[in-house]
Amino acid sequence: MNNEIARKILRIEVTESDIRGSAMVKNMQLAHIARNSEAEHQRRAAKSPNDLARSMRQEQCGMNAPSRISGPAKKILLATDLSARCDRALYRAAMLAKQWQSSLIVLHVVEDRDLSIPDEAGLPSWRRPRDPIDTARKHLLADVDALPARPAVRVAEGNPVEAILGSAGAENCDLIAIGVGRGESLGHFVSGRTADRLFRRSRLPLLVVKGRPRRPYENIVFATDLSDSSRYALETAARFFSGQRLTIFHAYSPPSGLITESALRRQYRMEVEQEVRAFLAEVDKSAPGWQQPHVLIEDGAPNLLLRDYVRDKEVDLLVLGTHGRSAFFEIFLGSVAKAIVDDVPCDALVIRKASAAIET
């Protein structure tokens, strides 16, 4: 009887809380959309016709992505800042290109501030500044020279995020790869917030390489929150890594203060297990070589559990989807995914539904 009463109290309190929370979130989301729409209107109105046309071309080129990837990535874009941390990403991208029989494009972006050439009057010939575009191209050619198969090399000018997304769209790429040193956050890539903005804006899967690529990815963990975006990410990962068995990792936290008895906690877990089964039942399993995944369900905070599991089990790659429905939801949902990517020591593949990227 006590258990039954406790379950009723739990359902009532959770339901009322959900109703209040949903109403608050909806109001805040509508306000955010209205503010963004007005701000976007003012921003576009302030632009000249040439600037507006250029901006629209960039958005169409850089933000378009296929609705569904039918197999492994056919074209991979590696974005490099020519630093040592990006060497690992270069070799990993080359390894994937060989494994998938894909094309590899290596891109470096020369920012506007790097294009300014100081006054060279009075300087000896060997001290006169070189053209930054030519210098970057020479560095790129030297970096790719040791690869088994030579990739295409591109040097772009301007804003790194716009150039990377624009190049990926123009080249019809299926995957963007970047390099981040172990123990570094996404914000350390290139300059400032480049990787962070790529994380938020890219509609293409984003591979964040941290480790030295000693072998193909074997121990792959897929972290899920059981959302539609997560299901899409799982289907994409299954196509990327055809024939490999993934580990499905789901973490949950019972409402604090509401479940104190072990019987109720077991009941809550049974409901979570049922949700996981329903999630997997709706996954598209038509990918060639589909393998029934190993499922792991744990009680606790996702980022802490994942960090420990990745370290203890020597995971090669962590795959996760992110919602990114708006900048408001990114605060609560996308930020969790970014924190996980920052926290785990292994490589991470972030997959977002094409309709869910954030334009900021």
GROMACS .gro file of C-alpha atoms in nm:
model
  360
    1MET     CA    1   0.000   0.000   0.000
    2ASN     CA    2   0.279   0.244   0.087
    3ASN     CA    3   0.450   0.168  -0.242
    4GLU     CA    4   0.128   0.232  -0.435
    5ILE     CA    5   0.076   0.567  -0.258
    6ALA     CA    6   0.436   0.665  -0.324
    7ARG     CA    7   0.398   0.583  -0.695
    8LYS     CA    8   0.083   0.795  -0.716
    9ILE     CA    9   0.256   1.085  -0.543
   10LEU     CA   10   0.550   1.048  -0.780
   11ARG     CA   11   0.324   1.052  -1.089
   12ILE     CA   12   0.127   1.352  -0.964
   13GLU     CA   13   0.428   1.560  -0.865
   14VAL     CA   14   0.625   1.479  -1.177
   15THR     CA   15   0.324   1.551  -1.399
   16GLU     CA   16   0.254   1.888  -1.235
   17SER     CA   17   0.620   1.979  -1.251
   18ASP     CA   18   0.638   1.881  -1.618
   19ILE     CA   19   0.333   2.092  -1.700
   20ARG     CA   20   0.476   2.399  -1.526
   21GLY     CA   21   0.818   2.339  -1.680
   22SER     CA   22   0.678   2.285  -2.030
   23ALA     CA   23   0.476   2.605  -2.014
   24MET     CA   24   0.777   2.804  -1.894
   25VAL     CA   25   1.005   2.655  -2.159
   26LYS     CA   26   0.748   2.719  -2.433
   27ASN     CA   27   0.707   3.084  -2.333
   28MET     CA   28   1.082   3.137  -2.316
   29GLN     CA   29   1.133   2.962  -2.648
   30LEU     CA   30   0.869   3.176  -2.821
   31ALA     CA   31   1.026   3.490  -2.676
   32HIS     CA   32   1.368   3.378  -2.794
   33ILE     CA   33   1.240   3.303  -3.146
   34ALA     CA   34   1.071   3.642  -3.163
   35ARG     CA   35   1.388   3.820  -3.051
   36ASN     CA   36   1.599   3.625  -3.299
   37SER     CA   37   1.358   3.692  -3.585
   38GLU     CA   38   1.357   4.064  -3.514
   39ALA     CA   39   1.735   4.073  -3.475
   40GLU     CA   40   1.780   3.881  -3.800
   41HIS     CA   41   1.544   4.116  -3.981
   42GLN     CA   42   1.736   4.420  -3.859
   43ARG     CA   43   2.070   4.261  -3.943
   44ARG     CA   44   1.964   4.177  -4.297
   45ALA     CA   45   1.806   4.519  -4.349
   46ALA     CA   46   2.132   4.688  -4.251
   47LYS     CA   47   2.330   4.495  -4.511
   48SER     CA   48   2.400   4.616  -4.860
   49PRO     CA   49   2.252   4.410  -5.149
   50ASN     CA   50   2.596   4.262  -5.224
   51ASP     CA   51   2.654   4.166  -4.861
   52LEU     CA   52   2.308   4.013  -4.837
   53ALA     CA   53   2.356   3.805  -5.151
   54ARG     CA   54   2.697   3.689  -5.031
   55SER     CA   55   2.553   3.595  -4.690
   56MET     CA   56   2.270   3.397  -4.848
   57ARG     CA   57   2.514   3.210  -5.073
   58GLN     CA   58   2.730   3.124  -4.772
   59GLU     CA   59   2.430   2.994  -4.577
   60GLN     CA   60   2.309   2.784  -4.870
   61CYS     CA   61   2.656   2.650  -4.939
   62GLY     CA   62   2.783   2.596  -4.589
   63MET     CA   63   2.474   2.483  -4.403
   64ASN     CA   64   2.317   2.237  -4.648
   65ALA     CA   65   2.355   1.871  -4.568
   66PRO     CA   66   2.205   1.545  -4.692
   67SER     CA   67   1.891   1.436  -4.510
   68ARG     CA   68   2.035   1.088  -4.460
   69ILE     CA   69   2.378   0.942  -4.524
   70SER     CA   70   2.341   0.611  -4.707
   71GLY     CA   71   2.681   0.468  -4.610
   72PRO     CA   72   3.028   0.567  -4.494
   73ALA     CA   73   3.132   0.923  -4.566
   74LYS     CA   74   3.229   0.958  -4.933
   75LYS     CA   75   3.408   1.289  -4.879
   76ILE     CA   76   3.589   1.400  -4.564
   77LEU     CA   77   3.695   1.756  -4.494
   78LEU     CA   78   3.981   1.800  -4.248
   79ALA     CA   79   4.011   2.154  -4.112
   80THR     CA   80   4.360   2.226  -3.982
   81ASP     CA   81   4.530   2.525  -3.823
   82LEU     CA   82   4.872   2.372  -3.913
   83SER     CA   83   4.951   2.310  -3.545
   84ALA     CA   84   5.084   1.985  -3.400
   85ARG     CA   85   4.744   1.897  -3.251
   86CYS     CA   86   4.596   1.877  -3.600
   87ASP     CA   87   4.855   1.620  -3.715
   88ARG     CA   88   4.661   1.349  -3.530
   89ALA     CA   89   4.339   1.457  -3.696
   90LEU     CA   90   4.511   1.453  -4.036
   91TYR     CA   91   4.630   1.095  -3.995
   92ARG     CA   92   4.295   0.981  -3.854
   93ALA     CA   93   4.111   1.140  -4.147
   94ALA     CA   94   4.352   0.972  -4.388
   95MET     CA   95   4.297   0.637  -4.212
   96LEU     CA   96   3.919   0.673  -4.241
   97ALA     CA   97   3.945   0.776  -4.606
   98LYS     CA   98   4.143   0.459  -4.679
   99GLN     CA   99   3.904   0.241  -4.474
  100TRP     CA  100   3.594   0.387  -4.641
  101GLN     CA  101   3.754   0.441  -4.984
  102SER     CA  102   3.662   0.806  -4.953
  103SER     CA  103   3.806   1.131  -5.082
  104LEU     CA  104   3.995   1.352  -4.838
  105ILE     CA  105   4.018   1.730  -4.857
  106VAL     CA  106   4.257   1.917  -4.627
  107LEU     CA  107   4.164   2.280  -4.564
  108HIS     CA  108   4.343   2.567  -4.394
  109VAL     CA  109   4.180   2.907  -4.349
  110VAL     CA  110   4.388   3.223  -4.349
  111GLU     CA  111   4.200   3.473  -4.138
  112ASP     CA  112   4.154   3.831  -4.255
  113ARG     CA  113   4.389   3.964  -3.989
  114ASP     CA  114   4.666   3.735  -4.119
  115LEU     CA  115   4.641   3.883  -4.469
  116SER     CA  116   4.769   4.227  -4.372
  117ILE     CA  117   5.127   4.268  -4.491
  118PRO     CA  118   5.336   4.526  -4.302
  119ASP     CA  119   5.542   4.793  -4.474
  120GLU     CA  120   5.847   4.619  -4.618
  121ALA     CA  121   6.039   4.931  -4.715
  122GLY     CA  122   6.399   4.914  -4.603
  123LEU     CA  123   6.386   4.544  -4.513
  124PRO     CA  124   6.640   4.295  -4.653
  125SER     CA  125   6.498   4.054  -4.911
  126TRP     CA  126   6.502   3.756  -4.672
  127ARG     CA  127   6.304   3.951  -4.412
  128ARG     CA  128   6.030   4.069  -4.640
  129PRO     CA  129   5.703   3.903  -4.542
  130ARG     CA  130   5.584   3.617  -4.757
  131ASP     CA  131   5.237   3.595  -4.895
  132PRO     CA  132   5.031   3.415  -4.623
  133ILE     CA  133   4.833   3.217  -4.880
  134ASP     CA  134   5.146   3.076  -5.043
  135THR     CA  135   5.302   3.008  -4.703
  136ALA     CA  136   4.994   2.815  -4.587
  137ARG     CA  137   4.984   2.612  -4.908
  138LYS     CA  138   5.349   2.513  -4.871
  139HIS     CA  139   5.289   2.404  -4.511
  140LEU     CA  140   4.987   2.197  -4.618
  141LEU     CA  141   5.174   2.027  -4.899
  142ALA     CA  142   5.456   1.940  -4.661
  143ASP     CA  143   5.211   1.796  -4.406
  144VAL     CA  144   5.028   1.573  -4.655
  145ASP     CA  145   5.342   1.460  -4.836
  146ALA     CA  146   5.394   1.167  -4.597
  147LEU     CA  147   5.041   1.030  -4.638
  148PRO     CA  148   4.992   0.706  -4.836
  149ALA     CA  149   4.744   0.876  -5.070
  150ARG     CA  150   4.772   1.244  -5.139
  151PRO     CA  151   4.453   1.437  -5.054
  152ALA     CA  152   4.323   1.751  -5.218
  153VAL     CA  153   4.462   2.066  -5.057
  154ARG     CA  154   4.261   2.386  -5.016
  155VAL     CA  155   4.350   2.727  -4.872
  156ALA     CA  156   4.064   2.968  -4.803
  157GLU     CA  157   4.048   3.325  -4.676
  158GLY     CA  158   3.820   3.491  -4.424
  159ASN     CA  159   3.625   3.377  -4.120
  160PRO     CA  160   3.730   3.019  -4.030
  161VAL     CA  161   3.381   2.893  -3.942
  162GLU     CA  162   3.221   3.038  -4.255
  163ALA     CA  163   3.505   2.910  -4.473
  164ILE     CA  164   3.496   2.558  -4.325
  165LEU     CA  165   3.119   2.524  -4.356
  166GLY     CA  166   3.120   2.685  -4.699
  167SER     CA  167   3.395   2.455  -4.827
  168ALA     CA  168   3.222   2.147  -4.684
  169GLY     CA  169   2.902   2.244  -4.862
  170ALA     CA  170   3.070   2.333  -5.191
  171GLU     CA  171   3.265   2.006  -5.194
  172ASN     CA  172   2.958   1.798  -5.093
  173CYS     CA  173   3.141   1.656  -4.792
  174ASP     CA  174   2.978   1.410  -4.552
  175LEU     CA  175   3.207   1.460  -4.253
  176ILE     CA  176   3.416   1.739  -4.099
  177ALA     CA  177   3.719   1.647  -3.888
  178ILE     CA  178   3.911   1.874  -3.652
  179GLY     CA  179   4.192   1.819  -3.402
  180VAL     CA  180   4.188   1.899  -3.031
  181GLY     CA  181   4.471   1.815  -2.791
  182ARG     CA  182   4.405   1.584  -2.497
  183GLY     CA  183   4.282   1.785  -2.200
  184GLU     CA  184   4.180   2.078  -2.421
  185SER     CA  185   3.828   2.203  -2.473
  186LEU     CA  186   3.678   2.266  -2.815
  187GLY     CA  187   3.747   2.638  -2.775
  188HIS     CA  188   4.122   2.581  -2.807
  189PHE     CA  189   4.097   2.480  -3.174
  190VAL     CA  190   4.235   2.738  -3.420
  191SER     CA  191   4.142   3.062  -3.250
  192GLY     CA  192   3.884   3.150  -2.990
  193ARG     CA  193   3.546   2.991  -3.052
  194THR     CA  194   3.602   2.831  -3.393
  195ALA     CA  195   3.549   2.470  -3.284
  196ASP     CA  196   3.271   2.568  -3.044
  197ARG     CA  197   3.084   2.743  -3.326
  198LEU     CA  198   3.144   2.448  -3.558
  199PHE     CA  199   2.995   2.225  -3.290
  200ARG     CA  200   2.687   2.446  -3.273
  201ARG     CA  201   2.638   2.519  -3.642
  202SER     CA  202   2.752   2.225  -3.850
  203ARG     CA  203   2.480   2.008  -3.997
  204LEU     CA  204   2.743   1.759  -4.102
  205PRO     CA  205   2.882   1.505  -3.855
  206LEU     CA  206   3.178   1.655  -3.670
  207LEU     CA  207   3.470   1.430  -3.572
  208VAL     CA  208   3.682   1.567  -3.286
  209VAL     CA  209   4.018   1.387  -3.286
  210LYS     CA  210   4.219   1.377  -2.964
  211GLY     CA  211   4.419   1.054  -2.964
  212ARG     CA  212   4.702   0.930  -3.182
  213PRO     CA  213   4.551   0.706  -3.454
  214ARG     CA  214   4.724   0.372  -3.395
  215ARG     CA  215   4.444   0.154  -3.537
  216PRO     CA  216   4.096   0.180  -3.690
  217TYR     CA  217   3.814   0.252  -3.446
  218GLU     CA  218   3.714  -0.074  -3.279
  219ASN     CA  219   3.565  -0.004  -2.935
  220ILE     CA  220   3.285   0.239  -3.022
  221VAL     CA  221   3.032   0.366  -2.767
  222PHE     CA  222   2.711   0.544  -2.864
  223ALA     CA  223   2.564   0.765  -2.590
  224THR     CA  224   2.190   0.822  -2.624
  225ASP     CA  225   1.919   1.023  -2.454
  226LEU     CA  226   1.652   0.826  -2.649
  227SER     CA  227   1.548   1.131  -2.855
  228ASP     CA  228   1.468   1.137  -3.228
  229SER     CA  229   1.795   1.322  -3.292
  230SER     CA  230   1.979   1.049  -3.105
  231ARG     CA  231   1.808   0.780  -3.312
  232TYR     CA  232   1.917   0.956  -3.632
  233ALA     CA  233   2.273   0.973  -3.496
  234LEU     CA  234   2.271   0.599  -3.420
  235GLU     CA  235   2.151   0.514  -3.770
  236THR     CA  236   2.424   0.735  -3.920
  237ALA     CA  237   2.692   0.577  -3.699
  238ALA     CA  238   2.577   0.228  -3.803
  239ARG     CA  239   2.625   0.327  -4.168
  240PHE     CA  240   2.966   0.480  -4.101
  241PHE     CA  241   3.090   0.173  -3.915
  242SER     CA  242   2.915  -0.105  -4.101
  243GLY     CA  243   2.964  -0.451  -3.956
  244GLN     CA  244   3.088  -0.326  -3.619
  245ARG     CA  245   2.900  -0.387  -3.297
  246LEU     CA  246   2.837  -0.067  -3.104
  247THR     CA  247   2.780  -0.030  -2.732
  248ILE     CA  248   2.463   0.168  -2.654
  249PHE     CA  249   2.513   0.371  -2.336
  250HIS     CA  250   2.217   0.534  -2.162
  251ALA     CA  251   2.233   0.706  -1.824
  252TYR     CA  252   1.931   0.819  -1.623
  253SER     CA  253   1.867   0.990  -1.291
  254PRO     CA  254   1.547   0.920  -1.092
  255PRO     CA  255   1.375   1.234  -0.955
  256SER     CA  256   1.562   1.334  -0.641
  257GLY     CA  257   1.369   1.306  -0.317
  258LEU     CA  258   1.081   1.116  -0.475
  259ILE     CA  259   1.226   0.768  -0.500
  260THR     CA  260   1.384   0.646  -0.180
  261GLU     CA  261   1.266   0.288  -0.157
  262SER     CA  262   1.451   0.016  -0.345
  263ALA     CA  263   1.126  -0.129  -0.484
  264LEU     CA  264   1.036   0.204  -0.644
  265ARG     CA  265   1.387   0.245  -0.777
  266ARG     CA  266   1.363  -0.097  -0.941
  267GLN     CA  267   1.027  -0.002  -1.088
  268TYR     CA  268   1.177   0.317  -1.230
  269ARG     CA  269   1.464   0.123  -1.388
  270MET     CA  270   1.223  -0.124  -1.547
  271GLU     CA  271   1.043   0.168  -1.709
  272VAL     CA  272   1.373   0.307  -1.839
  273GLU     CA  273   1.466  -0.033  -1.981
  274GLN     CA  274   1.131  -0.043  -2.160
  275GLU     CA  275   1.199   0.301  -2.308
  276VAL     CA  276   1.538   0.184  -2.433
  277ARG     CA  277   1.383  -0.123  -2.597
  278ALA     CA  278   1.121   0.097  -2.764
  279PHE     CA  279   1.397   0.333  -2.885
  280LEU     CA  280   1.595   0.049  -3.043
  281ALA     CA  281   1.284  -0.105  -3.196
  282GLU     CA  282   1.228   0.212  -3.401
  283VAL     CA  283   1.586   0.233  -3.528
  284ASP     CA  284   1.628   0.180  -3.903
  285LYS     CA  285   1.830  -0.140  -3.927
  286SER     CA  286   1.858  -0.148  -4.306
  287ALA     CA  287   2.226  -0.045  -4.304
  288PRO     CA  288   2.449  -0.318  -4.454
  289GLY     CA  289   2.619  -0.522  -4.186
  290TRP     CA  290   2.390  -0.404  -3.905
  291GLN     CA  291   2.494  -0.560  -3.575
  292GLN     CA  292   2.266  -0.584  -3.274
  293PRO     CA  293   2.430  -0.348  -3.023
  294HIS     CA  294   2.537  -0.423  -2.669
  295VAL     CA  295   2.316  -0.217  -2.433
  296LEU     CA  296   2.440  -0.061  -2.111
  297ILE     CA  297   2.197   0.126  -1.882
  298GLU     CA  298   2.332   0.308  -1.576
  299ASP     CA  299   2.191   0.524  -1.298
  300GLY     CA  300   2.378   0.855  -1.267
  301ALA     CA  301   2.504   1.169  -1.442
  302PRO     CA  302   2.581   1.099  -1.812
  303ASN     CA  303   2.902   1.303  -1.837
  304LEU     CA  304   3.061   1.151  -1.524
  305LEU     CA  305   2.962   0.795  -1.607
  306LEU     CA  306   3.075   0.826  -1.967
  307ARG     CA  307   3.409   0.974  -1.868
  308ASP     CA  308   3.476   0.685  -1.630
  309TYR     CA  309   3.352   0.419  -1.872
  310VAL     CA  310   3.562   0.556  -2.159
  311ARG     CA  311   3.874   0.551  -1.942
  312ASP     CA  312   3.811   0.214  -1.780
  313LYS     CA  313   3.716   0.034  -2.102
  314GLU     CA  314   3.970   0.208  -2.329
  315VAL     CA  315   3.704   0.330  -2.569
  316ASP     CA  316   3.833   0.442  -2.911
  317LEU     CA  317   3.539   0.656  -3.018
  318LEU     CA  318   3.238   0.811  -2.848
  319VAL     CA  319   2.940   0.889  -3.072
  320LEU     CA  320   2.652   1.109  -2.965
  321GLY     CA  321   2.369   1.309  -3.116
  322THR     CA  322   2.266   1.655  -3.014
  323HIS     CA  323   1.936   1.836  -3.047
  324GLY     CA  324   2.036   2.193  -3.130
  325ARG     CA  325   1.677   2.296  -3.201
  326SER     CA  326   1.750   2.656  -3.100
  327ALA     CA  327   2.006   2.856  -2.909
  328PHE     CA  328   1.776   2.839  -2.604
  329PHE     CA  329   1.770   2.459  -2.603
  330GLU     CA  330   2.143   2.451  -2.678
  331ILE     CA  331   2.201   2.597  -2.331
  332PHE     CA  332   2.043   2.293  -2.168
  333LEU     CA  333   2.093   2.014  -2.423
  334GLY     CA  334   2.378   2.097  -2.660
  335SER     CA  335   2.590   2.220  -2.372
  336VAL     CA  336   2.566   1.873  -2.215
  337ALA     CA  337   2.693   1.714  -2.536
  338LYS     CA  338   2.976   1.967  -2.559
  339ALA     CA  339   3.072   1.908  -2.196
  340ILE     CA  340   3.090   1.534  -2.264
  341VAL     CA  341   3.309   1.587  -2.572
  342ASP     CA  342   3.538   1.814  -2.369
  343ASP     CA  343   3.555   1.570  -2.078
  344VAL     CA  344   3.625   1.233  -2.239
  345PRO     CA  345   3.984   1.146  -2.338
  346CYS     CA  346   3.891   0.961  -2.658
  347ASP     CA  347   3.785   1.087  -3.000
  348ALA     CA  348   3.423   1.197  -3.035
  349LEU     CA  349   3.182   1.199  -3.327
  350VAL     CA  350   2.893   1.443  -3.293
  351ILE     CA  351   2.599   1.387  -3.527
  352ARG     CA  352   2.315   1.634  -3.559
  353LYS     CA  353   1.999   1.602  -3.765
  354ALA     CA  354   2.023   1.820  -4.075
  355SER     CA  355   1.723   2.027  -3.969
  356ALA     CA  356   1.858   2.092  -3.619
  357ALA     CA  357   2.174   2.299  -3.661
  358ILE     CA  358   2.197   2.636  -3.488
  359GLU     CA  359   2.286   2.942  -3.690
  360THR     CA  360   2.467   3.187  -3.463
   0.00000   0.00000   0.00000
